[in-house]
């Protein structure tokens, strides 16, 4: 059975007021460029351990036997429960991220995950799921979702001066060799994701920066940046009209 649902999509906003970059760290925590983090829920880890135990029990029993069937059924139930909780967590996190800003930027998570975790944890790439869900949620609001290029360097970039540093996986913070600022790795990486993407989006003409539209109080707010959406997605009459002013 398949279900199709049609949803009304807001017309693309012409003014976008905020941008935020998102990074993952080795604990698979969401790290936001404004300093907010979301921890991977502990129940998922506990249930994964239980899953491994049940899988071992199933494999030890004689295939097709009554004991095997019982263990197999418990395993299937747990699989279902993990899938539902994981989806629920991903939806809630994506909703929060999509509501927080008009432009949402992620690293290319498949590659980033491989680089950071060397395989093992990539199998359960919940951040990839969160990025996908965020994409449609933010676009429903008329915002922009973007993933930065695969090989952009964001780890070890100083959030103040942009100096790059080579870091080992164990290093969780670093002191900039150029300006001396002490940075947390994940937080500075999220900022680098945001900055990198801001430049990319402006370079390819998706957005243009609007200057002098903010009052002094707004300018003081770090997160407030105003962009005009320059390149609207083509294909719809209304949007085409909006792109061609008389
Ligand atoms: Zn620096």
PDB file of C-alpha atoms and ligand atoms in Angstrom:
ATOM      1  CA  UNK A   1       0.000   0.000   0.000  1.00  0.00           C
ATOM      2  CA  UNK A   2       1.239   3.482  -0.707  1.00  0.00           C
ATOM      3  CA  UNK A   3      -0.094   6.838   0.328  1.00  0.00           C
ATOM      4  CA  UNK A   4       0.419  10.092  -1.480  1.00  0.00           C
ATOM      5  CA  UNK A   5      -0.216  13.360   0.228  1.00  0.00           C
ATOM      6  CA  UNK A   6      -0.296  16.730  -1.446  1.00  0.00           C
ATOM      7  CA  UNK A   7       0.803  19.637   0.645  1.00  0.00           C
ATOM      8  CA  UNK A   8       0.499  23.336   0.025  1.00  0.00           C
ATOM      9  CA  UNK A   9       3.895  24.961  -0.208  1.00  0.00           C
ATOM     10  CA  UNK A  10       4.468  28.568   0.726  1.00  0.00           C
ATOM     11  CA  UNK A  11       5.686  30.714  -2.115  1.00  0.00           C
ATOM     12  CA  UNK A  12       9.403  31.316  -1.793  1.00  0.00           C
ATOM     13  CA  UNK A  13      10.093  34.143   0.611  1.00  0.00           C
ATOM     14  CA  UNK A  14      11.766  37.068  -1.022  1.00  0.00           C
ATOM     15  CA  UNK A  15      13.534  38.182   2.109  1.00  0.00           C
ATOM     16  CA  UNK A  16      15.381  35.652   4.203  1.00  0.00           C
ATOM     17  CA  UNK A  17      16.301  36.857   7.644  1.00  0.00           C
ATOM     18  CA  UNK A  18      18.575  34.279   9.160  1.00  0.00           C
ATOM     19  CA  UNK A  19      21.121  31.626   8.299  1.00  0.00           C
ATOM     20  CA  UNK A  20      22.477  28.803  10.464  1.00  0.00           C
ATOM     21  CA  UNK A  21      25.074  26.115   9.809  1.00  0.00           C
ATOM     22  CA  UNK A  22      24.896  22.605  11.263  1.00  0.00           C
ATOM     23  CA  UNK A  23      27.702  20.181  11.966  1.00  0.00           C
ATOM     24  CA  UNK A  24      27.920  16.745  13.536  1.00  0.00           C
ATOM     25  CA  UNK A  25      30.547  15.603  15.994  1.00  0.00           C
ATOM     26  CA  UNK A  26      31.787  12.185  17.012  1.00  0.00           C
ATOM     27  CA  UNK A  27      28.903  11.679  19.434  1.00  0.00           C
ATOM     28  CA  UNK A  28      26.519  12.361  16.565  1.00  0.00           C
ATOM     29  CA  UNK A  29      25.267  15.483  18.196  1.00  0.00           C
ATOM     30  CA  UNK A  30      23.760  18.279  16.177  1.00  0.00           C
ATOM     31  CA  UNK A  31      25.863  21.402  16.602  1.00  0.00           C
ATOM     32  CA  UNK A  32      24.402  24.695  15.495  1.00  0.00           C
ATOM     33  CA  UNK A  33      26.434  27.763  14.536  1.00  0.00           C
ATOM     34  CA  UNK A  34      24.673  29.772  17.259  1.00  0.00           C
ATOM     35  CA  UNK A  35      25.988  27.362  19.885  1.00  0.00           C
ATOM     36  CA  UNK A  36      22.928  25.140  20.359  1.00  0.00           C
ATOM     37  CA  UNK A  37      23.531  21.376  20.493  1.00  0.00           C
ATOM     38  CA  UNK A  38      21.141  18.439  20.327  1.00  0.00           C
ATOM     39  CA  UNK A  39      22.293  15.156  21.835  1.00  0.00           C
ATOM     40  CA  UNK A  40      21.638  11.844  20.229  1.00  0.00           C
ATOM     41  CA  UNK A  41      18.974  10.299  22.488  1.00  0.00           C
ATOM     42  CA  UNK A  42      20.296   7.753  24.969  1.00  0.00           C
ATOM     43  CA  UNK A  43      17.398   5.354  24.513  1.00  0.00           C
ATOM     44  CA  UNK A  44      18.590   4.667  20.979  1.00  0.00           C
ATOM     45  CA  UNK A  45      21.954   3.520  22.253  1.00  0.00           C
ATOM     46  CA  UNK A  46      20.380   1.320  24.948  1.00  0.00           C
ATOM     47  CA  UNK A  47      18.031  -0.273  22.431  1.00  0.00           C
ATOM     48  CA  UNK A  48      20.885  -0.889  19.977  1.00  0.00           C
ATOM     49  CA  UNK A  49      22.681  -2.878  22.678  1.00  0.00           C
ATOM     50  CA  UNK A  50      19.527  -4.864  23.330  1.00  0.00           C
ATOM     51  CA  UNK A  51      19.251  -5.443  19.579  1.00  0.00           C
ATOM     52  CA  UNK A  52      22.728  -6.958  19.409  1.00  0.00           C
ATOM     53  CA  UNK A  53      21.833  -9.322  22.284  1.00  0.00           C
ATOM     54  CA  UNK A  54      18.607 -10.446  20.598  1.00  0.00           C
ATOM     55  CA  UNK A  55      20.335 -10.969  17.259  1.00  0.00           C
ATOM     56  CA  UNK A  56      22.861 -13.225  18.969  1.00  0.00           C
ATOM     57  CA  UNK A  57      20.066 -15.211  20.643  1.00  0.00           C
ATOM     58  CA  UNK A  58      18.290 -15.744  17.329  1.00  0.00           C
ATOM     59  CA  UNK A  59      21.444 -16.911  15.605  1.00  0.00           C
ATOM     60  CA  UNK A  60      22.141 -19.471  18.363  1.00  0.00           C
ATOM     61  CA  UNK A  61      18.744 -21.169  18.072  1.00  0.00           C
ATOM     62  CA  UNK A  62      17.753 -23.801  15.563  1.00  0.00           C
ATOM     63  CA  UNK A  63      16.153 -22.122  12.588  1.00  0.00           C
ATOM     64  CA  UNK A  64      12.392 -22.752  12.431  1.00  0.00           C
ATOM     65  CA  UNK A  65      12.125 -24.098  16.009  1.00  0.00           C
ATOM     66  CA  UNK A  66       9.602 -22.733  18.514  1.00  0.00           C
ATOM     67  CA  UNK A  67      12.352 -20.966  20.497  1.00  0.00           C
ATOM     68  CA  UNK A  68      13.760 -19.487  17.312  1.00  0.00           C
ATOM     69  CA  UNK A  69      10.327 -18.145  16.298  1.00  0.00           C
ATOM     70  CA  UNK A  70       9.808 -16.577  19.722  1.00  0.00           C
ATOM     71  CA  UNK A  71      13.215 -14.881  19.688  1.00  0.00           C
ATOM     72  CA  UNK A  72      12.718 -13.783  16.088  1.00  0.00           C
ATOM     73  CA  UNK A  73       9.389 -12.174  16.937  1.00  0.00           C
ATOM     74  CA  UNK A  74      10.957 -10.257  19.847  1.00  0.00           C
ATOM     75  CA  UNK A  75      13.707  -9.095  17.495  1.00  0.00           C
ATOM     76  CA  UNK A  76      11.177  -7.860  14.916  1.00  0.00           C
ATOM     77  CA  UNK A  77       9.256  -5.947  17.576  1.00  0.00           C
ATOM     78  CA  UNK A  78      12.422  -4.231  18.736  1.00  0.00           C
ATOM     79  CA  UNK A  79      13.362  -3.343  15.151  1.00  0.00           C
ATOM     80  CA  UNK A  80       9.982  -1.664  14.740  1.00  0.00           C
ATOM     81  CA  UNK A  81      10.240   0.201  18.031  1.00  0.00           C
ATOM     82  CA  UNK A  82      13.726   1.530  17.211  1.00  0.00           C
ATOM     83  CA  UNK A  83      12.628   2.637  13.744  1.00  0.00           C
ATOM     84  CA  UNK A  84       9.625   4.547  15.156  1.00  0.00           C
ATOM     85  CA  UNK A  85      11.608   6.286  17.914  1.00  0.00           C
ATOM     86  CA  UNK A  86      14.421   7.170  15.526  1.00  0.00           C
ATOM     87  CA  UNK A  87      11.963   8.688  13.046  1.00  0.00           C
ATOM     88  CA  UNK A  88      10.205  10.589  15.823  1.00  0.00           C
ATOM     89  CA  UNK A  89      13.497  12.049  17.082  1.00  0.00           C
ATOM     90  CA  UNK A  90      14.559  12.986  13.528  1.00  0.00           C
ATOM     91  CA  UNK A  91      11.223  14.717  12.798  1.00  0.00           C
ATOM     92  CA  UNK A  92      11.276  16.722  16.040  1.00  0.00           C
ATOM     93  CA  UNK A  93      14.880  17.809  15.549  1.00  0.00           C
ATOM     94  CA  UNK A  94      14.259  18.698  11.895  1.00  0.00           C
ATOM     95  CA  UNK A  95      11.171  20.718  12.849  1.00  0.00           C
ATOM     96  CA  UNK A  96      13.154  22.713  15.405  1.00  0.00           C
ATOM     97  CA  UNK A  97      15.992  23.379  12.927  1.00  0.00           C
ATOM     98  CA  UNK A  98      13.591  24.328  10.116  1.00  0.00           C
ATOM     99  CA  UNK A  99      11.730  26.772  12.365  1.00  0.00           C
ATOM    100  CA  UNK A 100      14.884  28.388  13.709  1.00  0.00           C
ATOM    101  CA  UNK A 101      16.149  30.023  10.500  1.00  0.00           C
ATOM    102  CA  UNK A 102      15.300  30.810   6.876  1.00  0.00           C
ATOM    103  CA  UNK A 103      18.505  29.390   5.388  1.00  0.00           C
ATOM    104  CA  UNK A 104      19.653  26.066   6.797  1.00  0.00           C
ATOM    105  CA  UNK A 105      23.066  24.702   5.883  1.00  0.00           C
ATOM    106  CA  UNK A 106      24.421  21.202   6.411  1.00  0.00           C
ATOM    107  CA  UNK A 107      27.714  19.594   5.604  1.00  0.00           C
ATOM    108  CA  UNK A 108      27.541  16.821   3.043  1.00  0.00           C
ATOM    109  CA  UNK A 109      26.841  14.332   5.789  1.00  0.00           C
ATOM    110  CA  UNK A 110      27.713  11.103   4.029  1.00  0.00           C
ATOM    111  CA  UNK A 111      31.240  12.233   3.391  1.00  0.00           C
ATOM    112  CA  UNK A 112      31.597  14.082   6.664  1.00  0.00           C
ATOM    113  CA  UNK A 113      30.380  11.018   8.519  1.00  0.00           C
ATOM    114  CA  UNK A 114      32.874   8.761   6.805  1.00  0.00           C
ATOM    115  CA  UNK A 115      35.711  11.118   7.507  1.00  0.00           C
ATOM    116  CA  UNK A 116      34.805  11.480  11.137  1.00  0.00           C
ATOM    117  CA  UNK A 117      33.727   8.021  12.190  1.00  0.00           C
ATOM    118  CA  UNK A 118      35.613   5.672   9.884  1.00  0.00           C
ATOM    119  CA  UNK A 119      32.656   3.582   8.904  1.00  0.00           C
ATOM    120  CA  UNK A 120      31.058   2.136  12.003  1.00  0.00           C
ATOM    121  CA  UNK A 121      28.535   4.776  12.919  1.00  0.00           C
ATOM    122  CA  UNK A 122      27.770   5.813   9.358  1.00  0.00           C
ATOM    123  CA  UNK A 123      25.503   2.778   9.003  1.00  0.00           C
ATOM    124  CA  UNK A 124      23.034   4.600  11.196  1.00  0.00           C
ATOM    125  CA  UNK A 125      23.285   8.030   9.668  1.00  0.00           C
ATOM    126  CA  UNK A 126      20.492   9.709  11.585  1.00  0.00           C
ATOM    127  CA  UNK A 127      21.948  13.097  10.705  1.00  0.00           C
ATOM    128  CA  UNK A 128      21.431  12.338   7.015  1.00  0.00           C
ATOM    129  CA  UNK A 129      17.774  11.646   7.808  1.00  0.00           C
ATOM    130  CA  UNK A 130      17.507  14.860   9.826  1.00  0.00           C
ATOM    131  CA  UNK A 131      19.044  16.833   6.949  1.00  0.00           C
ATOM    132  CA  UNK A 132      16.549  15.343   4.451  1.00  0.00           C
ATOM    133  CA  UNK A 133      13.557  16.013   6.715  1.00  0.00           C
ATOM    134  CA  UNK A 134      14.784  19.545   7.408  1.00  0.00           C
ATOM    135  CA  UNK A 135      15.012  20.164   3.663  1.00  0.00           C
ATOM    136  CA  UNK A 136      11.323  19.642   3.053  1.00  0.00           C
ATOM    137  CA  UNK A 137      10.241  21.346   6.270  1.00  0.00           C
ATOM    138  CA  UNK A 138      12.277  24.480   5.586  1.00  0.00           C
ATOM    139  CA  UNK A 139      11.177  24.583   1.932  1.00  0.00           C
ATOM    140  CA  UNK A 140       7.534  24.302   3.014  1.00  0.00           C
ATOM    141  CA  UNK A 141       8.123  27.521   4.938  1.00  0.00           C
ATOM    142  CA  UNK A 142       9.585  29.149   1.816  1.00  0.00           C
ATOM    143  CA  UNK A 143      13.163  28.961   3.068  1.00  0.00           C
ATOM    144  CA  UNK A 144      16.342  27.509   1.632  1.00  0.00           C
ATOM    145  CA  UNK A 145      18.119  24.257   2.504  1.00  0.00           C
ATOM    146  CA  UNK A 146      21.652  23.807   1.280  1.00  0.00           C
ATOM    147  CA  UNK A 147      24.449  21.308   1.643  1.00  0.00           C
ATOM    148  CA  UNK A 148      27.961  22.588   1.242  1.00  0.00           C
ATOM    149  CA  UNK A 149      30.366  20.955  -1.186  1.00  0.00           C
ATOM    150  CA  UNK A 150      31.835  17.581  -0.460  1.00  0.00           C
ATOM    151  CA  UNK A 151      35.389  18.533   0.147  1.00  0.00           C
ATOM    152  CA  UNK A 152      35.039  21.897   1.784  1.00  0.00           C
ATOM    153  CA  UNK A 153      37.240  22.092   4.806  1.00  0.00           C
ATOM    154  CA  UNK A 154      35.325  23.110   7.922  1.00  0.00           C
ATOM    155  CA  UNK A 155      37.051  21.296  10.783  1.00  0.00           C
ATOM    156  CA  UNK A 156      39.792  23.283  12.482  1.00  0.00           C
ATOM    157  CA  UNK A 157      38.860  26.592  10.871  1.00  0.00           C
ATOM    158  CA  UNK A 158      39.136  29.522  13.296  1.00  0.00           C
ATOM    159  CA  UNK A 159      35.714  31.155  13.649  1.00  0.00           C
ATOM    160  CA  UNK A 160      37.302  34.576  14.123  1.00  0.00           C
ATOM    161  CA  UNK A 161      40.011  34.882  11.443  1.00  0.00           C
ATOM    162  CA  UNK A 162      39.523  31.823   9.196  1.00  0.00           C
ATOM    163  CA  UNK A 163      42.989  30.347   9.817  1.00  0.00           C
ATOM    164  CA  UNK A 164      43.025  26.573   9.163  1.00  0.00           C
ATOM    165  CA  UNK A 165      44.495  24.049  11.583  1.00  0.00           C
ATOM    166  CA  UNK A 166      45.234  20.367  11.215  1.00  0.00           C
ATOM    167  CA  UNK A 167      43.586  18.551  14.102  1.00  0.00           C
ATOM    168  CA  UNK A 168      43.463  14.960  15.251  1.00  0.00           C
ATOM    169  CA  UNK A 169      40.094  13.299  15.943  1.00  0.00           C
ATOM    170  CA  UNK A 170      40.797  13.423  19.672  1.00  0.00           C
ATOM    171  CA  UNK A 171      41.250  17.187  19.836  1.00  0.00           C
ATOM    172  CA  UNK A 172      38.000  18.793  20.940  1.00  0.00           C
ATOM    173  CA  UNK A 173      39.310  22.350  21.039  1.00  0.00           C
ATOM    174  CA  UNK A 174      42.190  24.348  19.599  1.00  0.00           C
ATOM    175  CA  UNK A 175      43.931  27.677  20.013  1.00  0.00           C
ATOM    176  CA  UNK A 176      44.273  29.651  16.784  1.00  0.00           C
ATOM    177  CA  UNK A 177      47.895  29.994  15.662  1.00  0.00           C
ATOM    178  CA  UNK A 178      47.058  33.297  13.997  1.00  0.00           C
ATOM    179  CA  UNK A 179      44.794  35.245  16.367  1.00  0.00           C
ATOM    180  CA  UNK A 180      45.016  33.199  19.571  1.00  0.00           C
ATOM    181  CA  UNK A 181      41.273  32.533  19.945  1.00  0.00           C
ATOM    182  CA  UNK A 182      40.411  29.339  21.820  1.00  0.00           C
ATOM    183  CA  UNK A 183      37.712  27.456  19.871  1.00  0.00           C
ATOM    184  CA  UNK A 184      35.555  24.441  20.478  1.00  0.00           C
ATOM    185  CA  UNK A 185      35.998  22.187  17.403  1.00  0.00           C
ATOM    186  CA  UNK A 186      32.336  21.437  16.753  1.00  0.00           C
ATOM    187  CA  UNK A 187      31.098  24.962  17.315  1.00  0.00           C
ATOM    188  CA  UNK A 188      33.761  26.555  15.095  1.00  0.00           C
ATOM    189  CA  UNK A 189      33.055  23.909  12.458  1.00  0.00           C
ATOM    190  CA  UNK A 190      29.354  24.807  12.449  1.00  0.00           C
ATOM    191  CA  UNK A 191      30.291  28.461  12.006  1.00  0.00           C
ATOM    192  CA  UNK A 192      32.632  27.543   9.138  1.00  0.00           C
ATOM    193  CA  UNK A 193      29.776  25.614   7.487  1.00  0.00           C
ATOM    194  CA  UNK A 194      27.558  28.680   7.749  1.00  0.00           C
ATOM    195  CA  UNK A 195      30.197  31.125   6.444  1.00  0.00           C
ATOM    196  CA  UNK A 196      31.298  28.863   3.605  1.00  0.00           C
ATOM    197  CA  UNK A 197      27.719  28.456   2.468  1.00  0.00           C
ATOM    198  CA  UNK A 198      26.844  32.115   2.736  1.00  0.00           C
ATOM    199  CA  UNK A 199      29.643  32.782   0.223  1.00  0.00           C
ATOM    200  CA  UNK A 200      28.544  29.876  -2.003  1.00  0.00           C
ATOM    201  CA  UNK A 201      24.904  30.972  -2.093  1.00  0.00           C
ATOM    202  CA  UNK A 202      25.898  34.506  -2.992  1.00  0.00           C
ATOM    203  CA  UNK A 203      28.452  33.347  -5.582  1.00  0.00           C
ATOM    204  CA  UNK A 204      25.915  31.208  -7.459  1.00  0.00           C
ATOM    205  CA  UNK A 205      23.283  33.940  -7.277  1.00  0.00           C
ATOM    206  CA  UNK A 206      20.770  32.145  -5.071  1.00  0.00           C
ATOM    207  CA  UNK A 207      20.773  34.973  -2.573  1.00  0.00           C
ATOM    208  CA  UNK A 208      22.071  38.498  -2.431  1.00  0.00           C
ATOM    209  CA  UNK A 209      22.998  40.273   0.746  1.00  0.00           C
ATOM    210  CA  UNK A 210      20.801  43.249   1.539  1.00  0.00           C
ATOM    211  CA  UNK A 211      22.730  46.043   3.193  1.00  0.00           C
ATOM    212  CA  UNK A 212      21.440  48.927   5.317  1.00  0.00           C
ATOM    213  CA  UNK A 213      17.972  47.509   5.855  1.00  0.00           C
ATOM    214  CA  UNK A 214      18.546  46.783   9.516  1.00  0.00           C
ATOM    215  CA  UNK A 215      18.279  49.121  12.432  1.00  0.00           C
ATOM    216  CA  UNK A 216      21.123  49.327  14.928  1.00  0.00           C
ATOM    217  CA  UNK A 217      19.497  46.986  17.402  1.00  0.00           C
ATOM    218  CA  UNK A 218      19.065  44.308  14.734  1.00  0.00           C
ATOM    219  CA  UNK A 219      22.651  44.722  13.588  1.00  0.00           C
ATOM    220  CA  UNK A 220      23.799  43.825  17.077  1.00  0.00           C
ATOM    221  CA  UNK A 221      22.011  40.484  16.902  1.00  0.00           C
ATOM    222  CA  UNK A 222      24.607  38.028  15.621  1.00  0.00           C
ATOM    223  CA  UNK A 223      22.089  35.751  13.937  1.00  0.00           C
ATOM    224  CA  UNK A 224      20.211  38.438  12.037  1.00  0.00           C
ATOM    225  CA  UNK A 225      21.299  38.711   8.436  1.00  0.00           C
ATOM    226  CA  UNK A 226      19.020  39.748   5.616  1.00  0.00           C
ATOM    227  CA  UNK A 227      19.222  38.180   2.199  1.00  0.00           C
ATOM    228  CA  UNK A 228      17.029  38.669  -0.821  1.00  0.00           C
ATOM    229  CA  UNK A 229      16.253  35.535  -2.757  1.00  0.00           C
ATOM    230  CA  UNK A 230      17.642  36.391  -6.185  1.00  0.00           C
ATOM    231  CA  UNK A 231      17.246  33.134  -8.057  1.00  0.00           C
ATOM    232  CA  UNK A 232      13.788  31.705  -7.537  1.00  0.00           C
ATOM    233  CA  UNK A 233      13.121  28.117  -8.545  1.00  0.00           C
ATOM    234  CA  UNK A 234      11.614  28.128 -12.039  1.00  0.00           C
ATOM    235  CA  UNK A 235       8.639  26.075 -13.207  1.00  0.00           C
ATOM    236  CA  UNK A 236       5.686  27.852 -11.689  1.00  0.00           C
ATOM    237  CA  UNK A 237       3.925  30.782 -13.301  1.00  0.00           C
ATOM    238  CA  UNK A 238       3.673  32.789 -10.132  1.00  0.00           C
ATOM    239  CA  UNK A 239       7.329  32.326  -9.355  1.00  0.00           C
ATOM    240  CA  UNK A 240       8.351  33.192 -12.919  1.00  0.00           C
ATOM    241  CA  UNK A 241       6.334  36.386 -12.687  1.00  0.00           C
ATOM    242  CA  UNK A 242       8.055  37.242  -9.443  1.00  0.00           C
ATOM    243  CA  UNK A 243      11.443  36.749 -11.069  1.00  0.00           C
ATOM    244  CA  UNK A 244      10.635  39.151 -13.911  1.00  0.00           C
ATOM    245  CA  UNK A 245       9.515  42.483 -12.492  1.00  0.00           C
ATOM    246  CA  UNK A 246       8.018  44.904 -15.044  1.00  0.00           C
TER     247      UNK A 246
HETATM  248 ZN1  LIG B   1      42.071  32.944  14.430  1.00  0.00          ZN
END
